[in-house]
Amino acid sequence: MSLEVGQYASLSKTLDKAAVEQFASLAEDYNPVHLDEAFAAMTPFEVPIVHGMLGASLVSGLLASKIPGPGAIYLGQTLQFTCPIRVGETVTARVEVTEVREDKPIAKLLTQVLNEQGKVAIKGEATVMLQG
């Protein structure tokens, strides 16, 4: 796939309790702020929140399936977690090409995960090696 600056792709997904529990098991991250309603009620969030890395993992799916697509290799990713994602929210992950190097098959992309209100919950920059 030929990439150009400005190309973008997105996907939406509901991050429900089952997804959070499955991620907790895979990552062995059982922080009660994600899993325990009584504990979460005593935090500034008041309800359980999604693991930041679970939300960020949607970016990986976009890079692999849409832009740049199959065969792309993740070289790096910066992340900032700017607001919580509440368990049960439908979020939208978005990637946008910001740079395509001419000397090497490498691209940089703006990465974002937006909550249901359209606020940026996670933002960063991905660097990927392009196929072929």
C-alpha positions in Angstrom: 0.0 0.0 0.0 1.3 3.4 -0.9 1.0 5.9 2.0 0.5 9.6 1.8 0.5 12.2 4.5 -3.1 12.8 5.7 -4.4 9.3 5.1 -6.3 8.0 8.1 -8.3 5.1 9.4 -10.5 4.5 12.5 -12.3 1.8 14.3 -14.8 1.8 17.1 -15.1 -0.8 19.9 -17.0 -1.2 23.1 -14.6 -2.0 26.0 -16.9 -3.9 28.3 -16.3 -5.7 31.6 -15.5 -9.0 29.8 -12.8 -7.3 27.7 -11.3 -5.7 30.8 -11.3 -9.0 32.7 -9.7 -10.8 29.7 -7.0 -8.1 29.4 -6.3 -8.3 33.2 -5.8 -12.0 32.9 -3.5 -11.8 29.9 -1.4 -8.9 31.3 -1.6 -10.1 34.9 -2.8 -6.6 35.8 -5.4 -7.0 38.5 -5.4 -3.4 39.8 -8.8 -3.0 41.5 -9.4 0.4 39.9 -10.2 -1.7 36.7 -12.1 -4.6 38.3 -13.6 -3.8 41.6 -16.6 -1.4 41.6 -16.4 -0.8 45.4 -12.7 0.1 45.2 -13.2 2.3 42.1 -16.0 4.1 43.9 -13.4 5.4 46.4 -11.2 6.8 43.6 -11.5 10.1 41.7 -12.9 8.0 38.8 -15.9 6.7 40.9 -16.3 3.7 38.5 -14.0 1.1 37.1 -11.8 2.3 34.2 -10.3 0.5 31.3 -6.6 -0.4 31.4 -4.8 2.3 29.4 -2.9 -0.3 27.5 -6.1 -2.1 26.5 -7.3 1.1 24.9 -4.0 1.7 23.3 -4.0 -1.8 21.9 -6.7 -0.8 19.4 -4.1 1.3 17.7 -2.0 -1.8 17.0 -5.1 -3.4 15.4 -5.6 -0.4 13.1 -1.9 -0.4 12.0 -2.1 -4.1 11.2 -5.4 -4.2 9.5 -5.9 -0.8 7.8 -3.1 1.7 7.7 -0.4 0.8 6.8 -1.9 -2.7 6.8 -0.7 -6.3 6.8 3.0 -6.8 7.0 3.7 -3.4 8.8 6.2 -3.7 11.6 5.7 -1.6 14.8 9.0 0.1 15.5 7.9 2.4 18.3 5.0 4.2 20.0 4.7 7.1 22.4 1.6 7.3 24.6 -0.1 9.9 26.8 -3.1 8.9 28.8 -5.1 12.2 29.0 -8.5 11.0 30.5 -10.0 7.7 31.7 -12.0 5.3 29.6 -14.9 4.0 31.7 -15.6 0.3 31.5 -18.5 -0.2 29.0 -17.6 2.8 26.8 -17.4 2.6 23.1 -14.2 4.2 22.0 -12.8 5.2 18.6 -9.2 4.6 17.7 -7.8 6.7 14.9 -4.4 6.8 13.1 -3.3 9.4 10.6 -0.1 9.4 8.5 2.0 12.4 9.4 5.3 11.5 7.7 6.5 9.0 5.0 10.3 8.8 4.7 11.7 8.8 1.1 15.0 7.2 2.1 13.6 4.2 4.0 10.2 2.3 4.2 9.3 4.0 7.4 6.2 6.1 8.3 5.0 8.0 11.4 1.4 8.3 12.4 -0.6 10.3 14.9 -2.5 7.9 17.1 -5.5 8.7 19.2 -8.2 6.9 21.1 -11.4 9.0 21.7 -14.0 8.3 24.4 -17.7 8.4 23.8 -17.8 12.2 24.3 -15.1 12.6 21.6 -12.4 13.6 24.1 -8.9 12.3 23.4 -8.3 9.7 26.1 -5.0 8.4 24.6 -2.7 10.1 22.2 0.7 9.4 20.8 2.9 8.8 17.7 3.6 5.5 16.1 6.6 4.6 13.9 6.2 1.7 11.5 8.2 -0.1 8.9 6.3 -0.6 5.7 6.0 -3.8 3.8 7.9 -4.2 0.6 
